[in-house]
PDB file of C-alpha atoms in Angstrom:
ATOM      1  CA  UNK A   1      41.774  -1.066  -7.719  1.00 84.00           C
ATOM      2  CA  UNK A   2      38.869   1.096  -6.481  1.00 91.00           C
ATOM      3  CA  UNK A   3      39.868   4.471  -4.428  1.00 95.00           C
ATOM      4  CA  UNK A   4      40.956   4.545  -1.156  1.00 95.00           C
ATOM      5  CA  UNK A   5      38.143   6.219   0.830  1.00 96.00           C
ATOM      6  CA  UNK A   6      39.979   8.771   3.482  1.00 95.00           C
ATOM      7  CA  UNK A   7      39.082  12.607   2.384  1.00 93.00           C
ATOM      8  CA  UNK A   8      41.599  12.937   0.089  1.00 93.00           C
ATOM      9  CA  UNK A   9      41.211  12.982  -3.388  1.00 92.00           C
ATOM     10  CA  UNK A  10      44.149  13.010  -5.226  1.00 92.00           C
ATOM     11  CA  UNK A  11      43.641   9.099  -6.992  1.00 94.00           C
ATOM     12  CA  UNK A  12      40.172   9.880  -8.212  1.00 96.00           C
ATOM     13  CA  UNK A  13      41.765  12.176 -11.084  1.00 92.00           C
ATOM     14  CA  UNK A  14      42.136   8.628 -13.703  1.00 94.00           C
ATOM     15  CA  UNK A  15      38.775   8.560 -13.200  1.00 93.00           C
ATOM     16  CA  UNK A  16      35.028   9.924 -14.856  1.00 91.00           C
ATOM     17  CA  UNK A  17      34.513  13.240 -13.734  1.00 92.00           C
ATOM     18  CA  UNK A  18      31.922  15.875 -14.452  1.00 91.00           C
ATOM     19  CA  UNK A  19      31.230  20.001 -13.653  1.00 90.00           C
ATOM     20  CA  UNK A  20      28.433  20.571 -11.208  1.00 86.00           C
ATOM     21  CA  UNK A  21      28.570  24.450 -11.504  1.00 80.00           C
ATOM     22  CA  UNK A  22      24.819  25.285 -12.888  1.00 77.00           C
ATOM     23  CA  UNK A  23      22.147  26.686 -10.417  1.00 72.00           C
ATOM     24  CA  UNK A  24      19.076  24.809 -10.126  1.00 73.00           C
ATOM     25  CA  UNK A  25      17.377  26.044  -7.173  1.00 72.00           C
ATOM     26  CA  UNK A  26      17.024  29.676  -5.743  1.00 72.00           C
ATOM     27  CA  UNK A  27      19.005  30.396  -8.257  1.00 68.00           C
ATOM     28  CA  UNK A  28      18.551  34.106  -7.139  1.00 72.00           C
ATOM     29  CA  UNK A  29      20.704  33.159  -4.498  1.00 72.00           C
ATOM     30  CA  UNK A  30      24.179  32.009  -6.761  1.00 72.00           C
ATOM     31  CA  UNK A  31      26.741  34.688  -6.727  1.00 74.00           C
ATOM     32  CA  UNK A  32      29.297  32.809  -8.457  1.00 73.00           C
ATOM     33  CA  UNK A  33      31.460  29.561  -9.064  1.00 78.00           C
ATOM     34  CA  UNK A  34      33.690  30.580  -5.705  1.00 77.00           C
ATOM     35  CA  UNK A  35      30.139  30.760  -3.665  1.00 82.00           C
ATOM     36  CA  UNK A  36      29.268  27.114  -5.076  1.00 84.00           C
ATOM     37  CA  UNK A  37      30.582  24.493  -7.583  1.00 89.00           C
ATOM     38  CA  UNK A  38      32.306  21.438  -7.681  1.00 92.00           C
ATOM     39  CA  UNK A  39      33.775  18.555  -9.626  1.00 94.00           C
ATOM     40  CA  UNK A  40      32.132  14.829  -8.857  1.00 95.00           C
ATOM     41  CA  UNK A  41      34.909  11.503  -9.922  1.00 96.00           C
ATOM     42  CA  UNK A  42      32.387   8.404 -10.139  1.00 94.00           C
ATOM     43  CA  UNK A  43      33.716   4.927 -10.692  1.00 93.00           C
ATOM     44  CA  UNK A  44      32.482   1.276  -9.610  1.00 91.00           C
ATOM     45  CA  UNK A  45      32.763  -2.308  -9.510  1.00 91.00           C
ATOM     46  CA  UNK A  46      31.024  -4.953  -8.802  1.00 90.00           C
ATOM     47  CA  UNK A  47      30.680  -4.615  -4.997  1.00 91.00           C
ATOM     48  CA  UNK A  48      29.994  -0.801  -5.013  1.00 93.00           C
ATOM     49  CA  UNK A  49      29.254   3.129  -6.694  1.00 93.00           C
ATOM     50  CA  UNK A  50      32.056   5.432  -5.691  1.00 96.00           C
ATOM     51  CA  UNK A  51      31.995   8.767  -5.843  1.00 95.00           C
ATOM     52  CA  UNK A  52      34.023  12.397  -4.906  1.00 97.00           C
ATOM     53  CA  UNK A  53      33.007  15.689  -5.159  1.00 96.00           C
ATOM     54  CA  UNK A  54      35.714  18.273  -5.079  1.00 95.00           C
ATOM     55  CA  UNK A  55      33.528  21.322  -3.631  1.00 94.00           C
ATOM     56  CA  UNK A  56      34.159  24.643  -4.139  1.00 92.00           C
ATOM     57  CA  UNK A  57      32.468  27.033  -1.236  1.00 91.00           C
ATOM     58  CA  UNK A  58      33.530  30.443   0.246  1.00 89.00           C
ATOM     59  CA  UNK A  59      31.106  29.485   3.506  1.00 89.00           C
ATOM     60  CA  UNK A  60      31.138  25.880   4.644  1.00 91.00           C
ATOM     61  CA  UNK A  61      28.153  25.553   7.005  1.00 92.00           C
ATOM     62  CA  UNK A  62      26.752  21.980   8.098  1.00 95.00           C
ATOM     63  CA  UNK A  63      25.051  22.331  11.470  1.00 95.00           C
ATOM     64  CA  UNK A  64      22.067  19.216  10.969  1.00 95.00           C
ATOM     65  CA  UNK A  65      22.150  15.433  10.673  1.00 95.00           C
ATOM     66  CA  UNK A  66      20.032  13.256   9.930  1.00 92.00           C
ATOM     67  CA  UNK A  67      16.976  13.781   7.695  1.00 92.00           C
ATOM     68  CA  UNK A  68      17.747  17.245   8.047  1.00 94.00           C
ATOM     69  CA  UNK A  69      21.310  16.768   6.619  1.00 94.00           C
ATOM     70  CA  UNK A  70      19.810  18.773   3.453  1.00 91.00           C
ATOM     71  CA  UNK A  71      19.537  22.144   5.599  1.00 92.00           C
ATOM     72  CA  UNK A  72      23.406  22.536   5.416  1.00 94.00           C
ATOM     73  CA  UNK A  73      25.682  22.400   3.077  1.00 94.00           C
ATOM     74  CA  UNK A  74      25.759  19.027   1.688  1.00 95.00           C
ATOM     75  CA  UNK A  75      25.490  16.619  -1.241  1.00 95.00           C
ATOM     76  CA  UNK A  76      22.312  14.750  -2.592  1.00 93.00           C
ATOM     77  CA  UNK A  77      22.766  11.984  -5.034  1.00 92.00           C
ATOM     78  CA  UNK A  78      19.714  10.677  -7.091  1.00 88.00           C
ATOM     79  CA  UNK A  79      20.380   7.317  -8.332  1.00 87.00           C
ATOM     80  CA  UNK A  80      17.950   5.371 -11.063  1.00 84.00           C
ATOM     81  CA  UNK A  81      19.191   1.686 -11.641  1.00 82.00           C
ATOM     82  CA  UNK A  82      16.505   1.409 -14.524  1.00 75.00           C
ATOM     83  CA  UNK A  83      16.896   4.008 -16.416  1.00 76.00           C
ATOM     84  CA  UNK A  84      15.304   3.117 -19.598  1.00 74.00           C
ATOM     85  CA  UNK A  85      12.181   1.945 -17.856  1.00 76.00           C
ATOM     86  CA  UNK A  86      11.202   5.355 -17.362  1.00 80.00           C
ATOM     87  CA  UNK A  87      12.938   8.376 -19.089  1.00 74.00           C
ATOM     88  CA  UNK A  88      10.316   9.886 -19.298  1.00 79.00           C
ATOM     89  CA  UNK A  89       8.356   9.545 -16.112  1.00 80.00           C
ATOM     90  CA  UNK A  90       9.077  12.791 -13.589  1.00 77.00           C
ATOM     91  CA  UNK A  91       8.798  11.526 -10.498  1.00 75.00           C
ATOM     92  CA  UNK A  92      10.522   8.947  -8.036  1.00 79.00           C
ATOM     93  CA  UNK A  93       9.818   4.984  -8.424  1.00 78.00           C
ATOM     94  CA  UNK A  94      10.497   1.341  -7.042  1.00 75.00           C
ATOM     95  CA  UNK A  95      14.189   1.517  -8.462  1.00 78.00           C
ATOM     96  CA  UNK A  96      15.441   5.532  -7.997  1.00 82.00           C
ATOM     97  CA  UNK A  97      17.154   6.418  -4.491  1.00 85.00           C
ATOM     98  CA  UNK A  98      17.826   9.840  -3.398  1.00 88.00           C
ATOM     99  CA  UNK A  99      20.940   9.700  -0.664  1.00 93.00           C
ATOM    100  CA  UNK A 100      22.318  12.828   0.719  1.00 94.00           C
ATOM    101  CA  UNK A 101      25.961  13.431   1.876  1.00 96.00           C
ATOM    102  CA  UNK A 102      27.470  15.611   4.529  1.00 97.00           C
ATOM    103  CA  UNK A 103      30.826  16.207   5.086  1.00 97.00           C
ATOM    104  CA  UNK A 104      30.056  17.489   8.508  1.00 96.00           C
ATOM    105  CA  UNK A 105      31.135  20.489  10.594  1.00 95.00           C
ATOM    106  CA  UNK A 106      34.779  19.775  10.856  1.00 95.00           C
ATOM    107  CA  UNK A 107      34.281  20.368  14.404  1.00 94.00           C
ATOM    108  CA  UNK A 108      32.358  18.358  16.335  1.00 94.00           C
ATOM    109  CA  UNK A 109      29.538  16.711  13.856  1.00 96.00           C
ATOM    110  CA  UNK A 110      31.368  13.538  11.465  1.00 97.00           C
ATOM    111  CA  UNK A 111      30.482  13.204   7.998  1.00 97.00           C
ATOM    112  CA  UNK A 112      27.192  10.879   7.275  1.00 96.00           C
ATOM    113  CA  UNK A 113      24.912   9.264   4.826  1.00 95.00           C
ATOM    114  CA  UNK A 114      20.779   9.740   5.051  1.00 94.00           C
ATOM    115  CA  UNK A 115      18.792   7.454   2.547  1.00 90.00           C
ATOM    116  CA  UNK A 116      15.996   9.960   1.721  1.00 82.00           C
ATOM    117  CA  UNK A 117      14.471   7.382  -0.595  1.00 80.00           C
ATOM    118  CA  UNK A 118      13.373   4.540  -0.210  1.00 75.00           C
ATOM    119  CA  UNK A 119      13.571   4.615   3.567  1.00 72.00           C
ATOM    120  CA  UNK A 120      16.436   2.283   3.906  1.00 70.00           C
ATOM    121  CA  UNK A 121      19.525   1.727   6.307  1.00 71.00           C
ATOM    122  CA  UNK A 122      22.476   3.398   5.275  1.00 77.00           C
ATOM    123  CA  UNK A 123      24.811   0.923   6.476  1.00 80.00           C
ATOM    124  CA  UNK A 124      27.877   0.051   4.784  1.00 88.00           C
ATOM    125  CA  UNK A 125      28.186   3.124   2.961  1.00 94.00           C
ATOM    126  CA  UNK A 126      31.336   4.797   3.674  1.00 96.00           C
ATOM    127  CA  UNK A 127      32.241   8.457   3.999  1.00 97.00           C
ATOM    128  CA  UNK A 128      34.847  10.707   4.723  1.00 97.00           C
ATOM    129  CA  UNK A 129      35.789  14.545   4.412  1.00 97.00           C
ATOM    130  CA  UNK A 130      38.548  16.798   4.223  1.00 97.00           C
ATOM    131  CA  UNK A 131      38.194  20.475   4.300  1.00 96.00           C
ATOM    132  CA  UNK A 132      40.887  22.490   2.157  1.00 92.00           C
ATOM    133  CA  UNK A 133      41.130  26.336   2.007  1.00 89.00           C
ATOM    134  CA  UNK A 134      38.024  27.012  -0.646  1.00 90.00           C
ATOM    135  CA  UNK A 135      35.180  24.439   0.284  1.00 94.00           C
ATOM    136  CA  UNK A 136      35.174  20.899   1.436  1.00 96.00           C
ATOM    137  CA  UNK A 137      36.082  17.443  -0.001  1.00 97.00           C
ATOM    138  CA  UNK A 138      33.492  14.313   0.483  1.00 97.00           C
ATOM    139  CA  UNK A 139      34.056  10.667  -0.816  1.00 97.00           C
ATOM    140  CA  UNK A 140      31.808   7.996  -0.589  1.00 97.00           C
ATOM    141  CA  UNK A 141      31.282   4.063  -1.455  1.00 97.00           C
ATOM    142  CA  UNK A 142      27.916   2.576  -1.425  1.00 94.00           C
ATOM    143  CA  UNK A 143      27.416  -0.771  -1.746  1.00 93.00           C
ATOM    144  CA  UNK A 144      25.240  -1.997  -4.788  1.00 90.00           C
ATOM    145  CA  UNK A 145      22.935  -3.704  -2.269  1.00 86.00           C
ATOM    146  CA  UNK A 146      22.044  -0.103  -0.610  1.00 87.00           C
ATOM    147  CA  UNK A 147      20.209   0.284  -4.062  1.00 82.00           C
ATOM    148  CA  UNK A 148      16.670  -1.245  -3.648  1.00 72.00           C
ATOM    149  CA  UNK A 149      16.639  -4.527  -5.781  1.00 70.00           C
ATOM    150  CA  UNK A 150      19.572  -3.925  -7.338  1.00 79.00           C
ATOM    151  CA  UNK A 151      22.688  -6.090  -8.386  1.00 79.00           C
ATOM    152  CA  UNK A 152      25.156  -4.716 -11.422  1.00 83.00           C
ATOM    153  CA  UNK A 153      24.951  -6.326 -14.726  1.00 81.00           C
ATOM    154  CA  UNK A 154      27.041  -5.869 -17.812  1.00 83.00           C
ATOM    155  CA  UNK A 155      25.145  -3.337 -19.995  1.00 82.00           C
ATOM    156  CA  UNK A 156      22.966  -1.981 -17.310  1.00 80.00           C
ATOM    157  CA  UNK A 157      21.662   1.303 -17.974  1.00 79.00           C
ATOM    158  CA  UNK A 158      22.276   3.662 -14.894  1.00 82.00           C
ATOM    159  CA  UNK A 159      21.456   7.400 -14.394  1.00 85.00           C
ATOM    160  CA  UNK A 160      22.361   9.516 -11.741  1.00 88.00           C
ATOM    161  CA  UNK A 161      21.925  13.520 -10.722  1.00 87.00           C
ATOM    162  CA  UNK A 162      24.206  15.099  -7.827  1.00 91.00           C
ATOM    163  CA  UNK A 163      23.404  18.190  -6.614  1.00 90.00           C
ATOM    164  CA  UNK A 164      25.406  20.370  -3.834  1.00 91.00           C
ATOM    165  CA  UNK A 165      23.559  22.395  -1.466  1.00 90.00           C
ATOM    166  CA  UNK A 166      25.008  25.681  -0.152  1.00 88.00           C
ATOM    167  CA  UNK A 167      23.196  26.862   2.644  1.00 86.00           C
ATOM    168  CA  UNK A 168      26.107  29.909   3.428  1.00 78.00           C
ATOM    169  CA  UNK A 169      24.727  31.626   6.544  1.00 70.00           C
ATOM    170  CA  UNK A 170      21.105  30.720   6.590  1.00 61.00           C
TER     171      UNK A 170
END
């Protein structure tokens, strides 16, 4: 059975899960693990990607929506569903995506989805939040169709990058 998608993310722990705690942009600005980190749980099926990020923040700050969901804290996703096409080539093409996440203010603005690229709807994908004491949680299902041209096979070769943005008091 896939996850439940409600904020909380207590059933994702039987699944994949992976460390985001390295700095990869102004990394001047990193302090420490408390000031950013997190812990992403990805599974899927045949209708849809799902994914949770367990964030770890001393400041959560999302004030934007939108295109400018980026500008807060939030959660990009870069998604390639032909990875062994290109490997090797460093920039975006006909089958990468780039979605980004917010798990809103927690007062006021809701969580929400922005396809970045392609330009695509971003309907169907779910997403909720919670916000514990040390950051925010944010879990998501996207369809397989939100992916441009895309329909899982068996043995597909997928690659993905998330990335959490900490914005703090800027």
């Amino acid at each position: 059975l896939p996850p439940v998608i409600d904020g909380s993310i207590d059933e994702w722990t039987v699944y994949d899960k992976a460390q985001i705690s390295n700095p990869t942009i102004k990394k001047e600005n990193f302090t420490s693990i408390k000031d950013c980190s997190g812990v992403i749980y990805t599974c899927w099926d045949d209708s849809a990607f799902y994914f949770a990020v367990q964030v770890t923040d001393d400041v959560v700050n999302q004030k934007f929506t939108g295109n400018q969901i980026n500008n807060g804290d939030s959660i990009t996703l870069v998604f390639d569903t032909a990875l062994s096409d290109d490997f090797n080539i460093p920039f975006y093409n006909s089958d990468d995506s780039q979605i980004d996440f917010s798990p809103g203010s927690f007062s006021g603005i809701p969580p929400e989805a922005f396809i970045y690229f392609p330009s695509k709807s971003s309907k169907g994908i779910e997403i909720k939040s919670s916000q514990p004491k040390q950051g925010y949680n944010i879990e998501v299902k996207i369809p397989w169709d939100v992916f441009v041209s895309y329909g899982p096979s068996d043995l597909d070769v997928l690659g993905f990058t998330a990335s959490i943005f900490d914005t703090d008091n800027l």
